PDB file of C-alpha atoms in Angstrom:
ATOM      1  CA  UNK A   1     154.746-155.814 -66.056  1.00 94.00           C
ATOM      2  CA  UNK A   2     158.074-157.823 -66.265  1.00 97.00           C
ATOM      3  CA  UNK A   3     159.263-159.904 -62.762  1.00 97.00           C
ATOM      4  CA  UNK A   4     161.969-161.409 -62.514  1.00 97.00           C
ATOM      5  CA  UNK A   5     161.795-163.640 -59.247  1.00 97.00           C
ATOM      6  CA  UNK A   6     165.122-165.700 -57.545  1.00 97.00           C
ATOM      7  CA  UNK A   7     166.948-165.609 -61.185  1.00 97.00           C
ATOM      8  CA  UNK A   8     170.253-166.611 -61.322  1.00 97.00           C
ATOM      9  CA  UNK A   9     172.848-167.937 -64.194  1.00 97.00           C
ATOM     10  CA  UNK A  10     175.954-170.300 -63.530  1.00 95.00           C
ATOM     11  CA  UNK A  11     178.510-170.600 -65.600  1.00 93.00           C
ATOM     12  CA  UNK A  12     180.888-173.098 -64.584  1.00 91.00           C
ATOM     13  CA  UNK A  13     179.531-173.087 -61.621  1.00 91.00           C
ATOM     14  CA  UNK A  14     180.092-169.329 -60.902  1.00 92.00           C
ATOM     15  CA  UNK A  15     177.196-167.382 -60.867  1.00 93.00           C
ATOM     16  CA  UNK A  16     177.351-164.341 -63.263  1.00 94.00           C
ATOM     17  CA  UNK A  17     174.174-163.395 -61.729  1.00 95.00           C
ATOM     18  CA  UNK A  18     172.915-164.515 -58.422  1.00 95.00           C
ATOM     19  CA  UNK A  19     169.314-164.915 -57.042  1.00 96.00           C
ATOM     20  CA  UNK A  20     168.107-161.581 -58.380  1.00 96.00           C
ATOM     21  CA  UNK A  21     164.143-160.204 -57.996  1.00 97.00           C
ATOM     22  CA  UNK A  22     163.004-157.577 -59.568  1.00 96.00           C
ATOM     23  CA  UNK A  23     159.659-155.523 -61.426  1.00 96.00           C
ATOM     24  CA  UNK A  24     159.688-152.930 -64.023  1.00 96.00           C
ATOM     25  CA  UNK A  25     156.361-151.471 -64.156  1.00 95.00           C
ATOM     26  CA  UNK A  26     154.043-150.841 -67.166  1.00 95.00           C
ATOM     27  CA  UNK A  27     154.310-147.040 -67.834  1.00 93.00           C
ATOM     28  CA  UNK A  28     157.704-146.792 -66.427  1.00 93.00           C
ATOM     29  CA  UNK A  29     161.197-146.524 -67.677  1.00 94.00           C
ATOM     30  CA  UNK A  30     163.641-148.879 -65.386  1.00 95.00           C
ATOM     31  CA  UNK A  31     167.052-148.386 -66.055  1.00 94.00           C
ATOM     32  CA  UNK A  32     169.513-151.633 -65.507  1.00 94.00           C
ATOM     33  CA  UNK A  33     172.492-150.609 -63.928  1.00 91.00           C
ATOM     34  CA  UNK A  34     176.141-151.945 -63.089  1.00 88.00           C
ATOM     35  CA  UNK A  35     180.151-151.983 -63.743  1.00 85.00           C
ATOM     36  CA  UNK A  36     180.933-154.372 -66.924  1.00 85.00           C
ATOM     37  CA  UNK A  37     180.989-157.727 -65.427  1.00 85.00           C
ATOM     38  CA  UNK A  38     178.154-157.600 -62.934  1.00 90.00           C
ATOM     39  CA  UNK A  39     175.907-159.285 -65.337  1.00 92.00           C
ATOM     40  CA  UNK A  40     173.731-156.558 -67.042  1.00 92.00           C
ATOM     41  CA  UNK A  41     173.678-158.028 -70.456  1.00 91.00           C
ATOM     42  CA  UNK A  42     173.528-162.171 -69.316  1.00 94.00           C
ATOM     43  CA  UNK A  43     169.905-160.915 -67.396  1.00 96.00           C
ATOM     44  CA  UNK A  44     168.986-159.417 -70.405  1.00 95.00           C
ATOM     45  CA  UNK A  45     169.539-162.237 -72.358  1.00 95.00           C
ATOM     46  CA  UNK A  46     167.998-164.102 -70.393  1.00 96.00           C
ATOM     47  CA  UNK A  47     164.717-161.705 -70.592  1.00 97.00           C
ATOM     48  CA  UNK A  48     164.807-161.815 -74.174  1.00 94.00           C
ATOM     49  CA  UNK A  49     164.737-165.698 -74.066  1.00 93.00           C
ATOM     50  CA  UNK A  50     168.579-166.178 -76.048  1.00 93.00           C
ATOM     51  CA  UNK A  51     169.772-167.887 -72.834  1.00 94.00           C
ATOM     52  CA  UNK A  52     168.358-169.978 -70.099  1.00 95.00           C
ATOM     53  CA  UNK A  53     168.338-169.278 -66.355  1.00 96.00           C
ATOM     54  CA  UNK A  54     169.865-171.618 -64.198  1.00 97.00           C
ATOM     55  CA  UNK A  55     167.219-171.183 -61.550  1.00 96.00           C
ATOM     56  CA  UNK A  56     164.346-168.822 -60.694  1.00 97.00           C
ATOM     57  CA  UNK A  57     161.531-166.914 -63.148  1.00 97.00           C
ATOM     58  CA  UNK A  58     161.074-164.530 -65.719  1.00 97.00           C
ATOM     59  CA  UNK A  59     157.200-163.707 -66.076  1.00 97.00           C
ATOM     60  CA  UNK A  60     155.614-161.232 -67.864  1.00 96.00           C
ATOM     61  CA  UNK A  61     152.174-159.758 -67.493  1.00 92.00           C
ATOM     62  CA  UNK A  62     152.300-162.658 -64.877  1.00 93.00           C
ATOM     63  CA  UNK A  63     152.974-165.750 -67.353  1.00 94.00           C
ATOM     64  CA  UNK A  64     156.203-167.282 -66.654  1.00 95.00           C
ATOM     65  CA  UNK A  65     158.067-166.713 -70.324  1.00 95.00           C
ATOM     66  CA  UNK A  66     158.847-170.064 -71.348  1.00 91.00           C
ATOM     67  CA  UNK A  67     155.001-171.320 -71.128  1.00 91.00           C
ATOM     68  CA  UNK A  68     154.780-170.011 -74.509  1.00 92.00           C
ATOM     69  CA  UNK A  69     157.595-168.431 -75.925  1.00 90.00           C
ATOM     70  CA  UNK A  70     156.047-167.372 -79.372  1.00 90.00           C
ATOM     71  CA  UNK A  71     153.830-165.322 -77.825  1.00 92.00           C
ATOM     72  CA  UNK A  72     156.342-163.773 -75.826  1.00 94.00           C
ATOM     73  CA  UNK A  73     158.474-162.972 -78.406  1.00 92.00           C
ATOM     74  CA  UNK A  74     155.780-161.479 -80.474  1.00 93.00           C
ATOM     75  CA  UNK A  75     155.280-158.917 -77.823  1.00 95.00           C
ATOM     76  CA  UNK A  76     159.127-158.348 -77.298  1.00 96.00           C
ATOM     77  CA  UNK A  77     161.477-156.115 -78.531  1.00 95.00           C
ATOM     78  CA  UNK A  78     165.103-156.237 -78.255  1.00 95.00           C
ATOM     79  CA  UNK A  79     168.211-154.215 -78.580  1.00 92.00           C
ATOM     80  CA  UNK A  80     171.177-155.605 -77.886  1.00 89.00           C
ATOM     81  CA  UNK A  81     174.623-153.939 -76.926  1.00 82.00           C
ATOM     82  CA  UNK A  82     176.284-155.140 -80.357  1.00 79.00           C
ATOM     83  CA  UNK A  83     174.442-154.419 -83.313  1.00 71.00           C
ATOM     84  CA  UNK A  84     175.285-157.783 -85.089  1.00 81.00           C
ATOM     85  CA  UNK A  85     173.097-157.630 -88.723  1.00 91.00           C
ATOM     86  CA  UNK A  86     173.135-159.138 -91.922  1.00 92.00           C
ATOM     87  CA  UNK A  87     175.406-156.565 -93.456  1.00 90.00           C
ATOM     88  CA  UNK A  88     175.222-157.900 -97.049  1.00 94.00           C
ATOM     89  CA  UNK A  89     171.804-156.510 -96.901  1.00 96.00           C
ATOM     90  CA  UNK A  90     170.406-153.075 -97.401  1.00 97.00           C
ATOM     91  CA  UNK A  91     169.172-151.255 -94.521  1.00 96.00           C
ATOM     92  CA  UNK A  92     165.218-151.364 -96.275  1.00 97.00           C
ATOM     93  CA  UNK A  93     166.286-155.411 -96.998  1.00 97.00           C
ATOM     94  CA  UNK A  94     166.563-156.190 -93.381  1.00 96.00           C
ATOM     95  CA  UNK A  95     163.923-154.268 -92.143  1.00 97.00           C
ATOM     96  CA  UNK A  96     161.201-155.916 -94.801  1.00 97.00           C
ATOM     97  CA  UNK A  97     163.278-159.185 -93.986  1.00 96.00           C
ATOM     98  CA  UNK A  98     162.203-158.787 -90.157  1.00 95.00           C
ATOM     99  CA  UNK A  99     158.559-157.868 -90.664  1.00 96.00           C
ATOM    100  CA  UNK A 100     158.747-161.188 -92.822  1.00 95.00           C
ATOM    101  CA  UNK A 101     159.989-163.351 -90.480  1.00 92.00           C
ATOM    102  CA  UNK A 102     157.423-161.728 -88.257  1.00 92.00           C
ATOM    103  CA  UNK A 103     154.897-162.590 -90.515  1.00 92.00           C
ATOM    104  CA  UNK A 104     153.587-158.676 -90.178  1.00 94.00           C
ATOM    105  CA  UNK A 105     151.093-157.540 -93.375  1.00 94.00           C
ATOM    106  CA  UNK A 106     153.245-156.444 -96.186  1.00 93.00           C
ATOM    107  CA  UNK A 107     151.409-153.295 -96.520  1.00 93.00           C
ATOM    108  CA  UNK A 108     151.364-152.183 -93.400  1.00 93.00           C
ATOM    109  CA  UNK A 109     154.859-153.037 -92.536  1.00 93.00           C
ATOM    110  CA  UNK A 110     155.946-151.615 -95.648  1.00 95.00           C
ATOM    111  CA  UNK A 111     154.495-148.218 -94.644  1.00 95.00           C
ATOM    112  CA  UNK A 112     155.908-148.167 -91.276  1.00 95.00           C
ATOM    113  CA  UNK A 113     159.432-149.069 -92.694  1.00 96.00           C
ATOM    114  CA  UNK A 114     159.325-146.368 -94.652  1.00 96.00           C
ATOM    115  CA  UNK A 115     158.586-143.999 -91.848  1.00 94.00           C
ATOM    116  CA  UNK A 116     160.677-145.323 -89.766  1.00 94.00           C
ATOM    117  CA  UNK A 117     164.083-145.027 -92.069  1.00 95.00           C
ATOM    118  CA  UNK A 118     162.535-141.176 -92.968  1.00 94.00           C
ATOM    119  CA  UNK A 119     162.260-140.570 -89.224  1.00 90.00           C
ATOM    120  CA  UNK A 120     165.623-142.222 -88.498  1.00 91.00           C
ATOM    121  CA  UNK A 121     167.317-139.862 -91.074  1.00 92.00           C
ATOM    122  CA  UNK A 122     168.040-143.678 -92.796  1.00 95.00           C
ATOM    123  CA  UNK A 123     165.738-143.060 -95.985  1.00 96.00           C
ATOM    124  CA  UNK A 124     168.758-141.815 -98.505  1.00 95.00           C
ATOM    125  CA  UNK A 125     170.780-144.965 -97.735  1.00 95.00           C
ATOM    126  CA  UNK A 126     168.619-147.130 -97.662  1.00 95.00           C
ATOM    127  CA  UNK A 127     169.157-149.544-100.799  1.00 96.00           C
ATOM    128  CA  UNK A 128     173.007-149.298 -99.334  1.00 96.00           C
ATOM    129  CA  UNK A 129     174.401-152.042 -97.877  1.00 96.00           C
ATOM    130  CA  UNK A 130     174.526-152.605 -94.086  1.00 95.00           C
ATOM    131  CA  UNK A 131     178.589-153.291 -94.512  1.00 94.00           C
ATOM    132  CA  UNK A 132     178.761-149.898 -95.739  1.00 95.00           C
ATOM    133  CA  UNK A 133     176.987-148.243 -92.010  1.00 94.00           C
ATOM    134  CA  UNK A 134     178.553-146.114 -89.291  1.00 91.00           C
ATOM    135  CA  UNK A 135     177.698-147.659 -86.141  1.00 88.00           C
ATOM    136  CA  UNK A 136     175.331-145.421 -85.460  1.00 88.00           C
ATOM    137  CA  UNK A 137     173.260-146.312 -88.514  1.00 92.00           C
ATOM    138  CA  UNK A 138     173.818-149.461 -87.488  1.00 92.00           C
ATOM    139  CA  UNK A 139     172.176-148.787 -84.029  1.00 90.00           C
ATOM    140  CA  UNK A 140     169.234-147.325 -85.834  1.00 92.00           C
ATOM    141  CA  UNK A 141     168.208-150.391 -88.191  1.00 94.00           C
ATOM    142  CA  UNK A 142     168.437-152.205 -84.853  1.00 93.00           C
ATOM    143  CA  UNK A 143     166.191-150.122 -82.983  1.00 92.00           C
ATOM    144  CA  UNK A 144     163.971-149.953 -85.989  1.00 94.00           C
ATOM    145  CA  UNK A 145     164.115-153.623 -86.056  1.00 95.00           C
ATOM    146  CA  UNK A 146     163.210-154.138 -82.901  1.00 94.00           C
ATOM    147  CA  UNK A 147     160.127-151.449 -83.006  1.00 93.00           C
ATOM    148  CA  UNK A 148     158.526-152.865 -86.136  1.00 94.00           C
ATOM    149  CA  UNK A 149     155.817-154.846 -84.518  1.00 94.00           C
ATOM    150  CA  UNK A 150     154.819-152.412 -81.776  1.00 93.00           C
ATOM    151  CA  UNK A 151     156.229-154.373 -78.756  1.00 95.00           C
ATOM    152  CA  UNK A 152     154.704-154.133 -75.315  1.00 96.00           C
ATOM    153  CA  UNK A 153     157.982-154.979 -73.376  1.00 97.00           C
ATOM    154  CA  UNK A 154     161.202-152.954 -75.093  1.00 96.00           C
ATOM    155  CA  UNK A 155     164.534-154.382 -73.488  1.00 96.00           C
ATOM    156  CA  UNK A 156     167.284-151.830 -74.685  1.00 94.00           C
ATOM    157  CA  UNK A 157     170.854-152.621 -74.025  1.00 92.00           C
ATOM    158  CA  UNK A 158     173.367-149.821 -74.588  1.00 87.00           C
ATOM    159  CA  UNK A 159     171.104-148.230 -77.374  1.00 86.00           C
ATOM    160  CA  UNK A 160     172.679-144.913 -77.998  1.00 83.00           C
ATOM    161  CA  UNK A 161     175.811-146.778 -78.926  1.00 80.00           C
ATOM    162  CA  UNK A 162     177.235-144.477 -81.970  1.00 78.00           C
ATOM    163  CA  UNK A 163     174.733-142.135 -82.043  1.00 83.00           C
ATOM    164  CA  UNK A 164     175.133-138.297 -82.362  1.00 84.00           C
ATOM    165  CA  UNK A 165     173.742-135.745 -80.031  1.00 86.00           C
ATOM    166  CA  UNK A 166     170.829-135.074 -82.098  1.00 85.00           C
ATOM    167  CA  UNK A 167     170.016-138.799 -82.717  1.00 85.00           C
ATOM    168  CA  UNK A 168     170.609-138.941 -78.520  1.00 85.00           C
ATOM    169  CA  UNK A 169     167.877-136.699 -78.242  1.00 86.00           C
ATOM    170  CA  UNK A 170     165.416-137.892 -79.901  1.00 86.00           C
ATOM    171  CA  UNK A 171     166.147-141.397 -78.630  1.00 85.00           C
ATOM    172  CA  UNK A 172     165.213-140.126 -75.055  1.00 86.00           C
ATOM    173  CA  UNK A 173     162.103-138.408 -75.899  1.00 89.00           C
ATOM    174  CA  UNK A 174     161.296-141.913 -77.982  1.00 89.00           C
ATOM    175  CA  UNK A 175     161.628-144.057 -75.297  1.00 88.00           C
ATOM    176  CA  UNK A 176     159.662-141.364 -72.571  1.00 89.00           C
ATOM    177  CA  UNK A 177     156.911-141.549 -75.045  1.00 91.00           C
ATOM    178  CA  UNK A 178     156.453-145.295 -74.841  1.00 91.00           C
ATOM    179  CA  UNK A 179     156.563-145.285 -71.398  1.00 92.00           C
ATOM    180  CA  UNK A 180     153.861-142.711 -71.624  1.00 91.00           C
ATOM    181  CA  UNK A 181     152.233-145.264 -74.147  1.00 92.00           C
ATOM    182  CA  UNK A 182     152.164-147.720 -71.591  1.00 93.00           C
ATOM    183  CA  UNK A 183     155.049-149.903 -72.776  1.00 95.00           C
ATOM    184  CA  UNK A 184     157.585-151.746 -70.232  1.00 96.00           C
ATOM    185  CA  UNK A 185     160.981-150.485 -70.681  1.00 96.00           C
ATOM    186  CA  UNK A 186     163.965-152.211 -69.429  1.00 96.00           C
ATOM    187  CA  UNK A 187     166.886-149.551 -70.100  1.00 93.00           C
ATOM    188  CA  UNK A 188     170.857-150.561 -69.667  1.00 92.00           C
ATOM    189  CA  UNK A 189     173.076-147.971 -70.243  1.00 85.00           C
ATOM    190  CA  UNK A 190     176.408-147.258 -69.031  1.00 81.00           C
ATOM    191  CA  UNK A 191     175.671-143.098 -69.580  1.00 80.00           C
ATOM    192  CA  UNK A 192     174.355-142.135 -66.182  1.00 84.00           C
ATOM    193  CA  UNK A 193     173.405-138.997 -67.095  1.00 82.00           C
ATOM    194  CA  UNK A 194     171.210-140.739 -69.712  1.00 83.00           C
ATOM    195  CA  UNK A 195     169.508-142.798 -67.269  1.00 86.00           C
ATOM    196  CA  UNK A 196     168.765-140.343 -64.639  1.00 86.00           C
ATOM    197  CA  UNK A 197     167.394-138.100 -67.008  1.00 85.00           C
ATOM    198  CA  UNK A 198     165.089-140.532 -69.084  1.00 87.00           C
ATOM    199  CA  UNK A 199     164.619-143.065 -65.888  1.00 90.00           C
ATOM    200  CA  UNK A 200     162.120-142.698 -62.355  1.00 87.00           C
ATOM    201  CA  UNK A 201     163.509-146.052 -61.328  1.00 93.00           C
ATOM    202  CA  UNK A 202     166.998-147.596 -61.322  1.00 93.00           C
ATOM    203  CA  UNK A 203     167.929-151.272 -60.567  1.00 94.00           C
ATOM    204  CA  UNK A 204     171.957-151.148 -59.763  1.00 93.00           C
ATOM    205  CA  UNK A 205     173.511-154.929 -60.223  1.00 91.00           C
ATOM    206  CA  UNK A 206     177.197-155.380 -58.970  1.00 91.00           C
ATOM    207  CA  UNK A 207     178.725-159.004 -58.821  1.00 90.00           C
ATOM    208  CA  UNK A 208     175.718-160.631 -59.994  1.00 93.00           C
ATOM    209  CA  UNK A 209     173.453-159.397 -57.075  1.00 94.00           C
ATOM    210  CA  UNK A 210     171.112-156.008 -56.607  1.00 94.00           C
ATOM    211  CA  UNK A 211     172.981-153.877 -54.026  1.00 91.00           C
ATOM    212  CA  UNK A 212     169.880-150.672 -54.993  1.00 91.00           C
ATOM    213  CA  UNK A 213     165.981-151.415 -56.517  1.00 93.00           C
ATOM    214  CA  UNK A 214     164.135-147.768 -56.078  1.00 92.00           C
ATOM    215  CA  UNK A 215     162.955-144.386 -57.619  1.00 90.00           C
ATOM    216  CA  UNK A 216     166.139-142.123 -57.915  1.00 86.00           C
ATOM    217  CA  UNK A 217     164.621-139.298 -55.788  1.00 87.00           C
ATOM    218  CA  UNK A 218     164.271-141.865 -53.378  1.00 84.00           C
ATOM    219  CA  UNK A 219     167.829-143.199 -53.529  1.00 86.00           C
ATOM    220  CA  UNK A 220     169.256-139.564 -53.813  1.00 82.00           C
ATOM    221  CA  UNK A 221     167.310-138.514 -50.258  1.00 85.00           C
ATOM    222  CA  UNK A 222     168.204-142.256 -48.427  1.00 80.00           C
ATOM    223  CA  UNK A 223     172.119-141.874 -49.459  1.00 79.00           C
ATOM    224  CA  UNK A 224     172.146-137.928 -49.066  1.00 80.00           C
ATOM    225  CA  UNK A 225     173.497-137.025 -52.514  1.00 78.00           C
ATOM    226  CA  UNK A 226     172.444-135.508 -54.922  1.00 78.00           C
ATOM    227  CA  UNK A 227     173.197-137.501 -58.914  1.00 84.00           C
ATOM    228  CA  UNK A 228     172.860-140.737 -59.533  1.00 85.00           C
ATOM    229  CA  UNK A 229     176.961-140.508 -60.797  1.00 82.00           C
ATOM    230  CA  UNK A 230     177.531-140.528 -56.633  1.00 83.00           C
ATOM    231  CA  UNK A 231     174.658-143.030 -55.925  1.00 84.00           C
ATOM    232  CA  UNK A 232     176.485-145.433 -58.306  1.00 80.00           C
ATOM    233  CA  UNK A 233     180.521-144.655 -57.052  1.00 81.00           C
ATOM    234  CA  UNK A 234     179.322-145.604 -53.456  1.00 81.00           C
ATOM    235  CA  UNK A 235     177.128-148.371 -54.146  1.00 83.00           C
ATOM    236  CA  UNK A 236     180.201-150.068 -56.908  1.00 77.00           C
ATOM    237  CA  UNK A 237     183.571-148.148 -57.528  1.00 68.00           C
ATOM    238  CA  UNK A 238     185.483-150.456 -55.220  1.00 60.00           C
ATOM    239  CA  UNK A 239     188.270-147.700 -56.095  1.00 57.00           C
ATOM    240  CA  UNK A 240     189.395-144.531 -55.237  1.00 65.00           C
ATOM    241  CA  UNK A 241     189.305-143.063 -59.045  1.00 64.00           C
ATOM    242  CA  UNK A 242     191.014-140.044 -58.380  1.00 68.00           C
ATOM    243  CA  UNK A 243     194.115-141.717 -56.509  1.00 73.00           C
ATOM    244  CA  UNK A 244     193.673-144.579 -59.633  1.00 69.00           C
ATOM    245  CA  UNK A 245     194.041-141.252 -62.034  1.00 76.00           C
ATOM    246  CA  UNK A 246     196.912-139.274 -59.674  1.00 76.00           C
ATOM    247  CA  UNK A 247     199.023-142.385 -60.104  1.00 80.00           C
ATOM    248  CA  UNK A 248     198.679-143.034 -63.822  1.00 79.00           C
ATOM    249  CA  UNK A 249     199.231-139.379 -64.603  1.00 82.00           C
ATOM    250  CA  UNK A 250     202.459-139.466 -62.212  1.00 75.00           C
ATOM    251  CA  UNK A 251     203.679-142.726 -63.769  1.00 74.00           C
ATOM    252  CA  UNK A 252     203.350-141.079 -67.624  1.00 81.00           C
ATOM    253  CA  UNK A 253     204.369-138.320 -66.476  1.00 82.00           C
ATOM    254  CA  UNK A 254     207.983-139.599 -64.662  1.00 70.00           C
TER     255      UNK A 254
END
């Protein structure tokens, strides 16, 4: 399992996230929820080891990360919200250059990139180069990427960023079947009805601290509603969206 126990990051001395505790179960899909600001992404940074906590620990399977990060990030995989690649490079280049740097059996790998760009509908462009992607192909190399070497944590940040329906889809019946696998899966996603159809249990950040850590039956019978679209407006909207959307139509509108 992943913990995360007291964690908090200062920048500047402002925390962008404050004292947080958490657990996302092996077997489980936890999505990571909150408006843009409340420090989604900076925790999973700090999960996937690119930045440091100020104070407090990330373990997983009970070893605090940092005792030996290799390891760690052998058994990590990691989308992140912005699909930044090495777009002189074909699609098949980066993928063989990340089983390389993983120093995964050619073979092996080989095979498995190949499946994976058939399977990701990426197998007819794949001696094209990266620069030459839609996003959404983009998103795929990534998660491809990130899958190569059979993780046992998968930390996804905004993954169905540019992807079609279809390519939705099958995304969400991916990551149910590595929860099913036994897998850890740390979901972000600002597409609610994403995460309460592919999630059991929801974490919801807002200002750097967890206002909600439970299944979303659970949440749906303690705040007597029934989607997790209403758990989240009462939890974080600090607004009333429709007045918000009344006044902006009145003021194009005069």
């Amino acid at each position: 399992m992943l913990e995360l126990r007291g964690v908090t990051k200062l920048y500047s001395s402002i925390p962008a996230v404050n004292d947080i505790s958490f657990i996302a179960h092996a077997g489980e899909i936890t999505g990571y929820l909150g408006p843009n600001g409340s420090g989604k992404s900076t925790t999973l940074k700090m999960i996937a080891g690119l930045i440091e906590p100020t104070d407090g620990t990330i373990l997983f399977g009970g070893q605090p990360i940092q005792h030996n990060r290799m390891e760690y990030k052998q058994r990590l995989g990691y989308v992140p919200e912005e699909p930044h690649l090495y777009s002189h490079l074909t699609g098949q280049e980066y993928l063989t250059m990340v089983a390389q740097l993983r120093d995964l059996p050619r073979k092996s790998s080989a095979d498995k990139i190949e499946g994976l760009l058939r399977l990701f509908s990426l197998y007819g462009d794949r001696h094209l180069s990266i620069s030459s992607y839609s996003k959404g192909m983009r998103q795929k190399v990534l998660l491809s990427a990130a899958l190569l070497h059979n993780p046992d944590l998968i930390v996804l940040d905004e993954p169905f960023s540019g992807l079609d329906v279809s390519s939705v889809l099958m995304m969400r019946s991916l990551i149910g079947e590595f929860a099913v696998r036994g897998k850890v899966v740390l979901f972000s996603s600002h597409e609610l009805e994403t995460v309460e159809r592919v999630c059991s249990h929801v974490v919801i950040l807002h200002r750097g601290k967890i206002v909600a850590d439970d299944a979303i039956e659970r949440l749906r019978t303690l705040m007597a509603v029934p989607t997790l679209e209403e758990i989240f407006s009462q939890l974080v909207v600090e607004q009333d969206t429709a007045a918000v959307s009344r006044e902006i139509v009145d003021l194009i509108l005069a």
